[in-house]
Coordinates of C-alpha atoms in Angstrom, one line a residue:
Chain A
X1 CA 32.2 70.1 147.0
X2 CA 33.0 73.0 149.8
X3 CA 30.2 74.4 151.1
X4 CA 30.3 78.2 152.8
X5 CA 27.5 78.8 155.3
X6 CA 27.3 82.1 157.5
X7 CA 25.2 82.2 160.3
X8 CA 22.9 84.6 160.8
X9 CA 21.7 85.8 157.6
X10 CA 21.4 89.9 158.6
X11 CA 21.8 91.0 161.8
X12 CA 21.0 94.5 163.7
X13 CA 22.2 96.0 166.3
X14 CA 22.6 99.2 168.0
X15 CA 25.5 101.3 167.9
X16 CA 28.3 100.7 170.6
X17 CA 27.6 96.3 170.7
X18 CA 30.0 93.8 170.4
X19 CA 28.9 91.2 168.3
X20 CA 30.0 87.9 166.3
X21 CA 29.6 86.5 162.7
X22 CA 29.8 83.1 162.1
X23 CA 31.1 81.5 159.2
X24 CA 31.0 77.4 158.9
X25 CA 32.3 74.9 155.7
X26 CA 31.8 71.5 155.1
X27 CA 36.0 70.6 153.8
X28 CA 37.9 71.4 156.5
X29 CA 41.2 71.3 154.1
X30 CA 41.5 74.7 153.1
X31 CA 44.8 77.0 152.3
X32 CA 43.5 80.3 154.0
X33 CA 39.6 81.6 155.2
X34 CA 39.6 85.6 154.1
X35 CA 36.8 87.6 155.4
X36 CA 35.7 90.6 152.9
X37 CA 33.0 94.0 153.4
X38 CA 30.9 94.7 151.0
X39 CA 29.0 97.8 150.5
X40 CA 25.6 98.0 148.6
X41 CA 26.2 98.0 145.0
X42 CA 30.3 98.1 145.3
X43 CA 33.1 95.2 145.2
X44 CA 34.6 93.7 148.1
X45 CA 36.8 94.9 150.6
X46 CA 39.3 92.5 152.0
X47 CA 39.3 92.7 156.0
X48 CA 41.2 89.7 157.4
X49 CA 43.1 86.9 155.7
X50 CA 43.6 83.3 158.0
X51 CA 46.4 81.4 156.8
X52 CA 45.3 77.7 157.1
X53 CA 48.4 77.3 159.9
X54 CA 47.1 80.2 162.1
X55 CA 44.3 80.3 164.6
X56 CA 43.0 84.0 164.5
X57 CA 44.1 87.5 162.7
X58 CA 43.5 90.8 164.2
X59 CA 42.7 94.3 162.5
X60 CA 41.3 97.6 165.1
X61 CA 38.1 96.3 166.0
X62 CA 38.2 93.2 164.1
X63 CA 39.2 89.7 164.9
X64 CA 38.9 86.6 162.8
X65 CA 39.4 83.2 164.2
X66 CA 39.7 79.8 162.2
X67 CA 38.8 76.4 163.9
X68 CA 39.8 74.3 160.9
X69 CA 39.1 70.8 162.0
X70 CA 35.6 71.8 163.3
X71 CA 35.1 74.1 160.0
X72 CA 34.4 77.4 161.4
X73 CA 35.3 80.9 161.6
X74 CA 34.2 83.5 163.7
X75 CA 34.1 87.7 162.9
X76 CA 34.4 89.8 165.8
X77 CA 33.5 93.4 165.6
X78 CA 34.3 95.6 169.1
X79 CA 32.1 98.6 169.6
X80 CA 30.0 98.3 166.4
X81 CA 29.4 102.0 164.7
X82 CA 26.8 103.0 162.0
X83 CA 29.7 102.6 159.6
X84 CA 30.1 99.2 160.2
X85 CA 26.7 98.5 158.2
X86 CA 27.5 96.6 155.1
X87 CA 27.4 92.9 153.8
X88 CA 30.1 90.5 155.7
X89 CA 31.1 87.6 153.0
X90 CA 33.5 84.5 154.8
X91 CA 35.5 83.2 151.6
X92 CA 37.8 79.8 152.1
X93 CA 40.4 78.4 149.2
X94 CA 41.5 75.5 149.0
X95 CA 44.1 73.2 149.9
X96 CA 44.3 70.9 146.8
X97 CA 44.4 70.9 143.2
X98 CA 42.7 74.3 141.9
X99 CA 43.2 76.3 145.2
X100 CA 42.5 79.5 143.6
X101 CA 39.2 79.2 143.4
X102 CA 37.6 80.9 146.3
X103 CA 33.7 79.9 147.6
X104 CA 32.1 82.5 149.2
X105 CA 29.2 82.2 151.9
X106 CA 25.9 84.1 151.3
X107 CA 27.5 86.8 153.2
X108 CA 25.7 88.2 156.7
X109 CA 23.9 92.0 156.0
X110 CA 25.0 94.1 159.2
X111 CA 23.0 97.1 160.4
X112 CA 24.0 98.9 162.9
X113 CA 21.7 101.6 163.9
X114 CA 23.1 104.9 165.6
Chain B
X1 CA 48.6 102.4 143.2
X2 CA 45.9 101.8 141.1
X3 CA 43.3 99.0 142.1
X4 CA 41.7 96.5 139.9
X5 CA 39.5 98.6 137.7
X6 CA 36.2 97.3 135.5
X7 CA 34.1 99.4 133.1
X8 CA 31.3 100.2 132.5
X9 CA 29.6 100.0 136.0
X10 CA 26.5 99.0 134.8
X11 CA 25.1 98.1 132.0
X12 CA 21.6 97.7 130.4
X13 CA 20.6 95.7 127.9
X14 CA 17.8 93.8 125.7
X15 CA 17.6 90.2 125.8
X16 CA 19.4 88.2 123.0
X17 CA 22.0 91.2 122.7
X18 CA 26.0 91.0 122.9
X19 CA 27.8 92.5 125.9
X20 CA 31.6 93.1 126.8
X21 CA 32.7 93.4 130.3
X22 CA 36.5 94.7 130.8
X23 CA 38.5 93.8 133.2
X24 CA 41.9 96.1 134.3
X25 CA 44.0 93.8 136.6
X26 CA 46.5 95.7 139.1
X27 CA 50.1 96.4 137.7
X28 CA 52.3 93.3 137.4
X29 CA 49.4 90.4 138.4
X30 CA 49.9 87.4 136.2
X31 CA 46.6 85.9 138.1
X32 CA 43.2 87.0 137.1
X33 CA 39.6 85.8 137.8
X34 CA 36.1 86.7 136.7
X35 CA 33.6 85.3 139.5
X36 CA 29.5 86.4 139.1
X37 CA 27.5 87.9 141.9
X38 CA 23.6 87.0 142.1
X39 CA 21.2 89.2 143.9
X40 CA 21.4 87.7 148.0
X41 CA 24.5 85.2 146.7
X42 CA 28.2 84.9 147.3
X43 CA 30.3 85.6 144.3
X44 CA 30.9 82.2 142.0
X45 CA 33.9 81.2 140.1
X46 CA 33.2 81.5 136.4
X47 CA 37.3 81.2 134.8
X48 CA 40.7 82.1 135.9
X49 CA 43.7 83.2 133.8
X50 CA 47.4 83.0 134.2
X51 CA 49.0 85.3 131.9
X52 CA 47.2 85.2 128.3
X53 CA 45.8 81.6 128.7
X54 CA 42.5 80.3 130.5
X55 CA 44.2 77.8 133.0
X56 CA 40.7 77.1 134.6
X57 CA 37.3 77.9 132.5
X58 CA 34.7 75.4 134.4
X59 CA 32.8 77.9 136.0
X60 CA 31.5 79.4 133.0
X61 CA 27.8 78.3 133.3
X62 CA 27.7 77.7 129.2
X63 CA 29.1 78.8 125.5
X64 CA 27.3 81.9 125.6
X65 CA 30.0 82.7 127.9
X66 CA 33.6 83.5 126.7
X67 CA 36.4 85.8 128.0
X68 CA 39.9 86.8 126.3
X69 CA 43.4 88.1 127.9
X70 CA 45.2 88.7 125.1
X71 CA 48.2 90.5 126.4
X72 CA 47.9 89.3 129.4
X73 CA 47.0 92.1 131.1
X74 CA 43.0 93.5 130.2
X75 CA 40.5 90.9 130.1
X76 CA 37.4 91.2 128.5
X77 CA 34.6 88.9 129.8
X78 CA 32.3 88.3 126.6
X79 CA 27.6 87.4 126.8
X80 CA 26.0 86.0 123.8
X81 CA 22.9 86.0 123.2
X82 CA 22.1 87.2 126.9
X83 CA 18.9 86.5 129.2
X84 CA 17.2 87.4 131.8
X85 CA 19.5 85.0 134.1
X86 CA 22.5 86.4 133.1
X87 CA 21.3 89.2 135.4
X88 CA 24.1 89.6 137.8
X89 CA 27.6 91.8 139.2
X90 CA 30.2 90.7 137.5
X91 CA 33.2 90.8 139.8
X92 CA 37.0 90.7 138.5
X93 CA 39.9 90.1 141.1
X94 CA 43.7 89.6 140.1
X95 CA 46.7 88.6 142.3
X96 CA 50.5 88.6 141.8
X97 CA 50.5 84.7 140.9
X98 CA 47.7 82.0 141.9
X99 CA 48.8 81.2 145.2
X100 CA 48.7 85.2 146.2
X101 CA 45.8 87.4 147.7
X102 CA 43.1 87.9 145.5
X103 CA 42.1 91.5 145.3
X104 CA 38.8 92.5 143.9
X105 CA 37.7 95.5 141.7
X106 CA 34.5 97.2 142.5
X107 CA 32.3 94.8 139.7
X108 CA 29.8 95.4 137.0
X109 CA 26.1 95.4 137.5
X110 CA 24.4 93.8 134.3
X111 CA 20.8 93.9 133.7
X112 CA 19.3 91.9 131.5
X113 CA 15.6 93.5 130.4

Protein backbone atom coordinates (compact mmCIF):
# COMPACT_ATOMS: atom_id res chain seq x y z
CA UNK A 1 0.00 0.00 0.00
CA UNK A 2 1.54 3.69 -1.07
CA UNK A 3 2.37 5.60 1.62
CA UNK A 4 2.62 9.73 1.34
CA UNK A 5 4.84 11.33 3.95
CA UNK A 6 5.79 15.13 3.92
CA UNK A 7 8.44 16.33 5.93
CA UNK A 8 8.17 18.86 8.08
CA UNK A 9 4.80 18.98 9.38
CA UNK A 10 4.34 23.14 9.50
CA UNK A 11 6.94 25.32 8.93
CA UNK A 12 7.47 29.30 9.53
CA UNK A 13 9.37 31.54 8.06
CA UNK A 14 9.77 35.05 7.48
CA UNK A 15 8.90 36.83 4.57
CA UNK A 16 11.49 37.03 1.59
CA UNK A 17 13.16 33.08 2.44
CA UNK A 18 13.64 30.52 0.19
CA UNK A 19 12.64 27.36 1.43
CA UNK A 20 11.90 23.51 0.60
CA UNK A 21 9.03 21.03 1.25
CA UNK A 22 9.63 17.61 1.18
CA UNK A 23 7.41 15.02 0.09
CA UNK A 24 8.58 11.10 0.34
CA UNK A 25 6.42 7.50 -0.72
CA UNK A 26 7.11 4.16 -0.09
CA UNK A 27 6.02 2.67 -4.15
CA UNK A 28 8.26 4.24 -6.26
CA UNK A 29 5.86 3.14 -9.38
CA UNK A 30 3.79 6.00 -9.75
CA UNK A 31 2.12 7.68 -13.07
CA UNK A 32 2.57 11.46 -11.96
CA UNK A 33 3.38 13.26 -8.25
CA UNK A 34 0.91 16.65 -8.27
CA UNK A 35 1.56 19.16 -5.61
CA UNK A 36 -1.75 21.11 -4.49
CA UNK A 37 -2.43 24.56 -1.94
CA UNK A 38 -4.85 24.54 0.22
CA UNK A 39 -6.34 27.38 2.04
CA UNK A 40 -8.01 27.10 5.56
CA UNK A 41 -11.43 25.74 5.16
CA UNK A 42 -11.36 25.73 0.99
CA UNK A 43 -10.48 22.88 -1.61
CA UNK A 44 -7.37 22.40 -3.28
CA UNK A 45 -5.53 24.26 -5.61
CA UNK A 46 -3.47 22.43 -8.08
CA UNK A 47 0.30 23.95 -8.28
CA UNK A 48 2.55 21.60 -10.18
CA UNK A 49 1.82 18.24 -11.94
CA UNK A 50 5.21 15.69 -12.35
CA UNK A 51 4.73 13.32 -15.03
CA UNK A 52 6.29 9.96 -13.83
CA UNK A 53 8.99 10.46 -17.05
CA UNK A 54 10.02 14.01 -16.03
CA UNK A 55 12.48 15.12 -13.33
CA UNK A 56 11.10 18.55 -12.15
CA UNK A 57 8.18 21.21 -13.32
CA UNK A 58 8.43 24.85 -12.93
CA UNK A 59 5.63 27.55 -12.15
CA UNK A 60 6.93 31.66 -10.96
CA UNK A 61 8.34 30.84 -7.78
CA UNK A 62 7.64 27.34 -7.71
CA UNK A 63 9.58 24.26 -8.62
CA UNK A 64 8.75 20.69 -8.10
CA UNK A 65 11.27 17.95 -8.58
CA UNK A 66 10.57 14.00 -8.65
CA UNK A 67 13.32 11.50 -7.73
CA UNK A 68 11.24 8.46 -8.43
CA UNK A 69 13.56 5.59 -7.72
CA UNK A 70 14.51 7.17 -4.32
CA UNK A 71 10.63 8.19 -3.72
CA UNK A 72 10.78 11.79 -3.21
CA UNK A 73 9.76 15.02 -4.27
CA UNK A 74 10.83 18.27 -3.29
CA UNK A 75 8.64 22.00 -3.28
CA UNK A 76 10.64 24.89 -3.80
CA UNK A 77 9.18 28.27 -3.04
CA UNK A 78 11.64 31.50 -4.13
CA UNK A 79 11.15 34.62 -2.04
CA UNK A 80 8.36 33.35 0.17
CA UNK A 81 5.52 36.20 0.79
CA UNK A 82 2.73 36.33 3.45
CA UNK A 83 0.46 35.01 0.69
CA UNK A 84 2.24 31.95 0.40
CA UNK A 85 0.68 30.80 3.89
CA UNK A 86 -1.54 27.89 3.34
CA UNK A 87 -1.49 23.96 3.62
CA UNK A 88 1.03 22.26 0.94
CA UNK A 89 -0.50 18.56 0.17
CA UNK A 90 2.25 16.15 -2.24
CA UNK A 91 -0.44 13.70 -3.93
CA UNK A 92 1.12 10.63 -6.21
CA UNK A 93 -1.16 8.19 -8.54
CA UNK A 94 -0.40 5.30 -9.55
CA UNK A 95 1.20 3.32 -12.16
CA UNK A 96 -0.92 0.12 -12.09
CA UNK A 97 -4.26 -1.17 -11.99
CA UNK A 98 -6.66 1.70 -10.39
CA UNK A 99 -4.25 4.66 -11.07
CA UNK A 100 -6.81 7.11 -10.39
CA UNK A 101 -6.85 6.91 -7.05
CA UNK A 102 -4.66 9.64 -5.66
CA UNK A 103 -2.91 9.33 -1.86
CA UNK A 104 -2.26 12.46 -0.43
CA UNK A 105 0.47 13.25 2.38
CA UNK A 106 -0.60 14.93 5.62
CA UNK A 107 0.14 18.09 3.81
CA UNK A 108 2.94 20.69 5.36
CA UNK A 109 1.04 24.09 7.08
CA UNK A 110 3.29 27.14 5.77
CA UNK A 111 3.37 30.44 7.59
CA UNK A 112 5.08 32.95 6.42
CA UNK A 113 5.14 35.94 8.57
CA UNK A 114 5.53 39.58 6.96
CA UNK B 1 -15.49 28.09 -17.27
CA UNK B 2 -17.14 26.98 -14.49
CA UNK B 3 -15.14 24.80 -11.79
CA UNK B 4 -16.22 21.84 -9.96
CA UNK B 5 -18.92 23.09 -7.75
CA UNK B 6 -20.43 21.31 -4.28
CA UNK B 7 -23.38 22.57 -2.14
CA UNK B 8 -24.10 23.23 0.61
CA UNK B 9 -20.71 24.30 2.13
CA UNK B 10 -21.30 23.10 5.35
CA UNK B 11 -23.55 21.36 6.95
CA UNK B 12 -24.85 20.59 10.55
CA UNK B 13 -26.36 17.91 11.67
CA UNK B 14 -27.66 15.53 14.73
CA UNK B 15 -26.38 12.22 15.02
CA UNK B 16 -28.36 9.31 13.44
CA UNK B 17 -29.75 11.89 10.71
CA UNK B 18 -29.62 11.55 6.71
CA UNK B 19 -27.49 13.89 4.75
CA UNK B 20 -26.91 14.54 0.85
CA UNK B 21 -23.81 15.96 -0.38
CA UNK B 22 -23.92 17.20 -4.27
CA UNK B 23 -21.45 17.12 -6.32
CA UNK B 24 -21.37 19.44 -9.88
CA UNK B 25 -18.49 17.98 -12.01
CA UNK B 26 -16.88 20.52 -14.75
CA UNK B 27 -18.61 20.54 -18.27
CA UNK B 28 -17.83 17.42 -20.38
CA UNK B 29 -15.81 15.19 -17.38
CA UNK B 30 -16.86 11.60 -17.70
CA UNK B 31 -14.43 10.96 -14.45
CA UNK B 32 -15.59 11.86 -10.99
CA UNK B 33 -14.39 11.12 -7.45
CA UNK B 34 -15.56 11.80 -3.86
CA UNK B 35 -12.44 11.61 -1.52
CA UNK B 36 -13.03 12.65 2.61
CA UNK B 37 -10.83 15.14 4.37
CA UNK B 38 -10.18 14.60 8.30
CA UNK B 39 -9.16 17.41 10.47
CA UNK B 40 -4.84 17.40 10.12
CA UNK B 41 -5.29 14.47 7.15
CA UNK B 42 -4.80 14.20 3.43
CA UNK B 43 -7.86 13.67 1.56
CA UNK B 44 -8.88 9.70 1.16
CA UNK B 45 -10.46 7.90 -1.71
CA UNK B 46 -14.01 6.95 -0.83
CA UNK B 47 -15.45 5.90 -4.85
CA UNK B 48 -14.95 6.97 -8.32
CA UNK B 49 -17.42 7.16 -11.23
CA UNK B 50 -17.06 6.89 -14.91
CA UNK B 51 -20.07 8.16 -16.53
CA UNK B 52 -23.41 6.92 -14.50
CA UNK B 53 -21.64 3.72 -13.03
CA UNK B 54 -19.43 3.33 -9.79
CA UNK B 55 -16.27 1.76 -11.46
CA UNK B 56 -14.38 1.84 -8.07
CA UNK B 57 -16.50 2.07 -4.56
CA UNK B 58 -13.77 0.43 -2.03
CA UNK B 59 -13.07 3.50 -0.25
CA UNK B 60 -16.37 3.84 1.14
CA UNK B 61 -15.58 3.17 4.86
CA UNK B 62 -19.12 1.17 5.16
CA UNK B 63 -23.10 0.83 3.94
CA UNK B 64 -23.97 3.89 5.66
CA UNK B 65 -22.23 5.28 2.81
CA UNK B 66 -23.75 5.44 -0.73
CA UNK B 67 -23.44 7.92 -3.68
CA UNK B 68 -25.46 8.05 -7.11
CA UNK B 69 -24.60 9.65 -10.81
CA UNK B 70 -27.55 9.15 -12.45
CA UNK B 71 -26.99 11.17 -15.55
CA UNK B 72 -23.80 11.11 -15.44
CA UNK B 73 -23.15 14.31 -14.66
CA UNK B 74 -24.30 15.59 -10.66
CA UNK B 75 -23.43 13.24 -8.05
CA UNK B 76 -24.93 13.12 -4.98
CA UNK B 77 -22.74 11.49 -2.16
CA UNK B 78 -25.52 9.96 0.37
CA UNK B 79 -24.83 9.45 5.07
CA UNK B 80 -27.06 7.19 6.88
CA UNK B 81 -27.48 7.15 9.98
CA UNK B 82 -24.47 9.53 10.57
CA UNK B 83 -21.90 9.82 13.68
CA UNK B 84 -19.69 11.67 15.16
CA UNK B 85 -16.85 10.14 12.85
CA UNK B 86 -18.40 10.96 9.87
CA UNK B 87 -17.18 14.45 10.83
CA UNK B 88 -15.14 15.50 7.90
CA UNK B 89 -14.71 17.85 4.27
CA UNK B 90 -15.98 16.09 1.78
CA UNK B 91 -14.02 16.82 -1.35
CA UNK B 92 -15.38 16.06 -5.07
CA UNK B 93 -12.82 16.29 -8.09
CA UNK B 94 -13.69 15.30 -11.81
CA UNK B 95 -11.46 15.03 -14.83
CA UNK B 96 -12.00 14.60 -18.61
CA UNK B 97 -11.52 10.69 -18.45
CA UNK B 98 -9.56 8.62 -15.55
CA UNK B 99 -6.25 8.97 -16.86
CA UNK B 100 -6.65 13.02 -16.96
CA UNK B 101 -5.90 15.77 -14.19
CA UNK B 102 -8.08 15.62 -11.43
CA UNK B 103 -9.46 18.97 -10.56
CA UNK B 104 -11.03 19.54 -7.17
CA UNK B 105 -14.12 21.72 -6.06
CA UNK B 106 -13.82 23.73 -2.95
CA UNK B 107 -15.49 20.65 -0.56
CA UNK B 108 -18.17 20.37 2.02
CA UNK B 109 -17.55 20.71 5.70
CA UNK B 110 -19.95 18.22 7.66
CA UNK B 111 -20.38 18.29 11.32
CA UNK B 112 -21.63 15.72 12.95
CA UNK B 113 -23.18 17.01 16.65
Amino acid sequence: KQEVTQIPAALSVPEGENLVLNCSFTDSAIYNLQWFRQDPGKGLTSLLLIQSSQREQTSGRLNASLDKSSGRSTLYIAASQPGDSATYLCAVRPGGGSNYKLTFGKGTLLTVNP
Amino acid sequence: GAGVSQTPSNKVTEKGKYVELRCDPISGHTALYWYRQSLGQGPEFLIYFQGTGAADDSGLPNDRFFAVRPEGSVSTLKIQRTERGDSAVYLCASGLNSYNEQFFGPGTRLTVL
